[in-house]
CSV table of N, CA and C in Angstrom, one decimal:
chain,number,residue,atom,x,y,z
A,1,ASP,N,71.1,110.1,100.5
A,1,ASP,CA,70.8,110.5,101.8
A,1,ASP,C,72.1,111.1,102.4
A,2,PRO,N,72.6,112.2,101.8
A,2,PRO,CA,73.9,112.8,102.4
A,2,PRO,C,73.6,113.5,103.7
A,3,GLN,N,74.7,113.4,104.5
A,3,GLN,CA,74.6,114.2,105.8
A,3,GLN,C,75.1,115.6,105.7
A,4,ARG,N,76.0,115.8,104.7
A,4,ARG,CA,76.5,117.2,104.5
A,4,ARG,C,76.8,117.4,103.0
A,5,ILE,N,76.5,118.6,102.6
A,5,ILE,CA,76.7,119.0,101.2
A,5,ILE,C,77.6,120.2,101.3
A,6,CYS,N,78.8,120.1,100.6
A,6,CYS,CA,79.8,121.2,100.6
A,6,CYS,C,79.8,121.9,99.3
A,7,ILE,N,79.7,123.2,99.2
A,7,ILE,CA,79.7,123.9,98.0
A,7,ILE,C,81.1,124.6,97.8
A,8,GLY,N,81.7,124.3,96.7
A,8,GLY,CA,83.0,124.9,96.4
A,8,GLY,C,83.1,125.7,95.2
A,9,GLY,N,84.2,126.1,94.8
A,9,GLY,CA,84.4,126.9,93.6
A,9,GLY,C,84.2,128.4,93.8
A,10,GLY,N,84.3,129.2,92.8
A,10,GLY,CA,84.2,130.6,92.9
A,10,GLY,C,82.9,131.1,93.5
A,11,ILE,N,81.8,130.4,93.1
A,11,ILE,CA,80.5,130.8,93.6
A,11,ILE,C,80.3,130.7,95.1
A,12,SER,N,81.1,129.8,95.7
A,12,SER,CA,81.0,129.6,97.1
A,12,SER,C,81.5,130.8,97.9
A,13,SER,N,82.2,131.7,97.3
A,13,SER,CA,82.6,132.9,98.0
A,13,SER,C,81.5,134.0,98.2
A,14,ASN,N,80.4,133.7,97.5
A,14,ASN,CA,79.2,134.6,97.6
A,14,ASN,C,78.3,134.1,98.7
A,15,PRO,N,78.2,134.8,99.8
A,15,PRO,CA,77.3,134.3,100.9
A,15,PRO,C,75.9,134.3,100.6
A,16,VAL,N,75.5,135.2,99.7
A,16,VAL,CA,74.1,135.3,99.3
A,16,VAL,C,73.7,134.0,98.5
A,17,PHE,N,74.6,133.4,97.8
A,17,PHE,CA,74.3,132.2,97.1
A,17,PHE,C,74.1,131.0,98.0
A,18,ILE,N,75.0,130.9,99.0
A,18,ILE,CA,74.9,129.8,100.0
A,18,ILE,C,73.6,130.0,100.8
A,19,GLU,N,73.3,131.2,101.2
A,19,GLU,CA,72.0,131.4,101.9
A,19,GLU,C,70.8,131.0,101.1
A,20,GLY,N,70.9,131.4,99.8
A,20,GLY,CA,69.8,131.0,98.9
A,20,GLY,C,69.6,129.5,98.8
A,21,ILE,N,70.7,128.8,98.7
A,21,ILE,CA,70.6,127.3,98.7
A,21,ILE,C,70.0,126.8,100.0
A,22,LYS,N,70.4,127.4,101.1
A,22,LYS,CA,69.8,126.9,102.4
A,22,LYS,C,68.3,127.2,102.5
A,23,LYS,N,67.9,128.4,102.0
A,23,LYS,CA,66.4,128.7,102.0
A,23,LYS,C,65.7,127.8,101.0
A,24,ALA,N,66.2,127.5,99.9
A,24,ALA,CA,65.6,126.5,98.9
A,24,ALA,C,65.5,125.1,99.6
A,25,GLN,N,66.5,124.8,100.3
A,25,GLN,CA,66.5,123.5,101.0
A,25,GLN,C,65.4,123.4,102.0
A,26,GLU,N,65.2,124.5,102.8
A,26,GLU,CA,64.2,124.5,103.8
A,26,GLU,C,62.8,124.4,103.2
A,27,ALA,N,62.6,125.1,102.1
A,27,ALA,CA,61.3,125.0,101.4
A,27,ALA,C,61.1,123.6,100.9
A,28,PHE,N,62.1,123.0,100.4
A,28,PHE,CA,62.0,121.6,99.9
A,28,PHE,C,61.6,120.7,101.0
A,29,TYR,N,62.3,120.8,102.2
A,29,TYR,CA,61.9,119.9,103.3
A,29,TYR,C,60.5,120.2,103.8
A,30,ALA,N,60.1,121.5,103.8
A,30,ALA,CA,58.8,121.8,104.3
A,30,ALA,C,57.7,121.3,103.5
A,31,SER,N,58.0,121.0,102.2
A,31,SER,CA,56.9,120.5,101.3
A,31,SER,C,56.5,119.0,101.6
A,32,PHE,N,57.3,118.3,102.4
A,32,PHE,CA,57.0,116.9,102.7
A,32,PHE,C,56.1,116.8,104.0
A,33,PRO,N,55.2,115.9,104.0
A,33,PRO,CA,54.3,115.8,105.2
A,33,PRO,C,55.0,115.1,106.4
A,34,ILE,N,56.1,114.4,106.1
A,34,ILE,CA,56.8,113.7,107.2
A,34,ILE,C,58.2,114.3,107.4
A,35,GLU,N,58.7,114.2,108.6
A,35,GLU,CA,60.1,114.7,108.9
A,35,GLU,C,61.1,113.6,108.6
A,36,PHE,N,62.2,114.0,108.0
A,36,PHE,CA,63.3,113.1,107.7
A,36,PHE,C,64.6,113.8,107.9
A,37,PRO,N,65.8,113.1,108.0
A,37,PRO,CA,67.0,113.7,108.2
A,37,PRO,C,67.4,114.8,107.2
A,38,ARG,N,67.9,115.9,107.6
A,38,ARG,CA,68.3,117.0,106.7
A,38,ARG,C,69.8,117.0,106.5
A,39,ALA,N,70.2,117.3,105.3
A,39,ALA,CA,71.6,117.5,105.1
A,39,ALA,C,72.1,118.9,105.4
A,40,GLU,N,73.2,119.0,106.0
A,40,GLU,CA,73.8,120.3,106.3
A,40,GLU,C,74.5,120.9,105.1
A,41,ILE,N,74.4,122.2,104.9
A,41,ILE,CA,75.0,122.8,103.7
A,41,ILE,C,76.1,123.8,104.2
A,42,TYR,N,77.3,123.6,103.7
A,42,TYR,CA,78.5,124.4,104.1
A,42,TYR,C,79.3,124.8,102.9
A,43,LYS,N,80.0,125.9,103.1
A,43,LYS,CA,81.0,126.3,102.1
A,43,LYS,C,82.2,125.5,102.3
A,44,CYS,N,82.9,125.0,101.2
A,44,CYS,CA,84.1,124.3,101.3
A,44,CYS,C,85.2,125.1,101.9
A,45,ALA,N,86.1,124.5,102.6
A,45,ALA,CA,87.2,125.2,103.3
A,45,ALA,C,88.1,126.0,102.4
A,46,PHE,N,88.4,125.4,101.2
A,46,PHE,CA,89.4,126.1,100.3
A,46,PHE,C,88.7,126.9,99.2
A,47,GLY,N,87.4,126.8,99.1
A,47,GLY,CA,86.6,127.6,98.1
A,47,GLY,C,87.2,127.4,96.7
A,48,ASN,N,87.5,128.6,96.1
A,48,ASN,CA,88.0,128.6,94.7
A,48,ASN,C,89.5,128.2,94.6
A,49,ASP,N,90.2,128.1,95.7
A,49,ASP,CA,91.6,127.7,95.7
A,49,ASP,C,91.8,126.2,95.7
A,50,ALA,N,90.8,125.4,95.8
A,50,ALA,CA,90.9,123.9,95.9
A,50,ALA,C,91.7,123.4,94.7
A,51,ASN,N,91.4,123.9,93.5
A,51,ASN,CA,92.1,123.4,92.3
A,51,ASN,C,93.5,123.8,92.3
A,52,LEU,N,93.9,124.9,92.8
A,52,LEU,CA,95.3,125.3,92.9
A,52,LEU,C,96.1,124.4,93.9
A,53,ILE,N,95.4,124.1,95.0
A,53,ILE,CA,96.0,123.3,96.1
A,53,ILE,C,96.2,121.9,95.5
A,54,GLY,N,95.3,121.4,94.8
A,54,GLY,CA,95.4,120.1,94.2
A,54,GLY,C,96.5,120.0,93.2
A,55,ALA,N,96.6,121.0,92.4
A,55,ALA,CA,97.6,121.1,91.3
A,55,ALA,C,99.0,121.1,92.0
A,56,TYR,N,99.1,121.9,93.1
A,56,TYR,CA,100.4,122.0,93.8
A,56,TYR,C,100.8,120.6,94.4
A,57,GLN,N,99.8,120.0,95.0
A,57,GLN,CA,100.1,118.7,95.6
A,57,GLN,C,100.5,117.7,94.5
A,58,HIS,N,99.9,117.7,93.4
A,58,HIS,CA,100.3,116.9,92.3
A,58,HIS,C,101.7,117.2,91.8
A,59,TYR,N,102.1,118.5,91.7
A,59,TYR,CA,103.4,118.9,91.3
A,59,TYR,C,104.5,118.3,92.3
A,60,ILE,N,104.2,118.5,93.6
A,60,ILE,CA,105.1,118.0,94.6
A,60,ILE,C,105.3,116.5,94.5
A,61,LYS,N,104.2,115.8,94.2
A,61,LYS,CA,104.2,114.3,94.1
A,61,LYS,C,105.1,113.9,92.9
A,62,VAL,N,104.8,114.5,91.8
A,62,VAL,CA,105.5,114.2,90.5
A,62,VAL,C,107.0,114.5,90.6
A,63,LYS,N,107.3,115.7,91.2
A,63,LYS,CA,108.7,116.1,91.3
A,63,LYS,C,109.5,115.4,92.5
A,64,GLY,N,108.7,114.7,93.3
A,64,GLY,CA,109.3,114.0,94.5
A,64,GLY,C,109.9,115.0,95.5
A,65,LEU,N,109.3,116.1,95.7
A,65,LEU,CA,109.8,117.1,96.6
A,65,LEU,C,109.3,116.8,98.0
């Protein structure tokens, strides 16, 4: 029962992909006869650069900078 789903990686830079997921989610929720909480879908803040930021943080930690 997630409240928010964040999509990352290179595919997240394609707004058509994110909108497609949102439309599929709406169709999924519409197929149920009762209403229940819906998860929000967002693009991750760092998108495809998250792996580079993580690698840099690790480098700084290991080198003690």
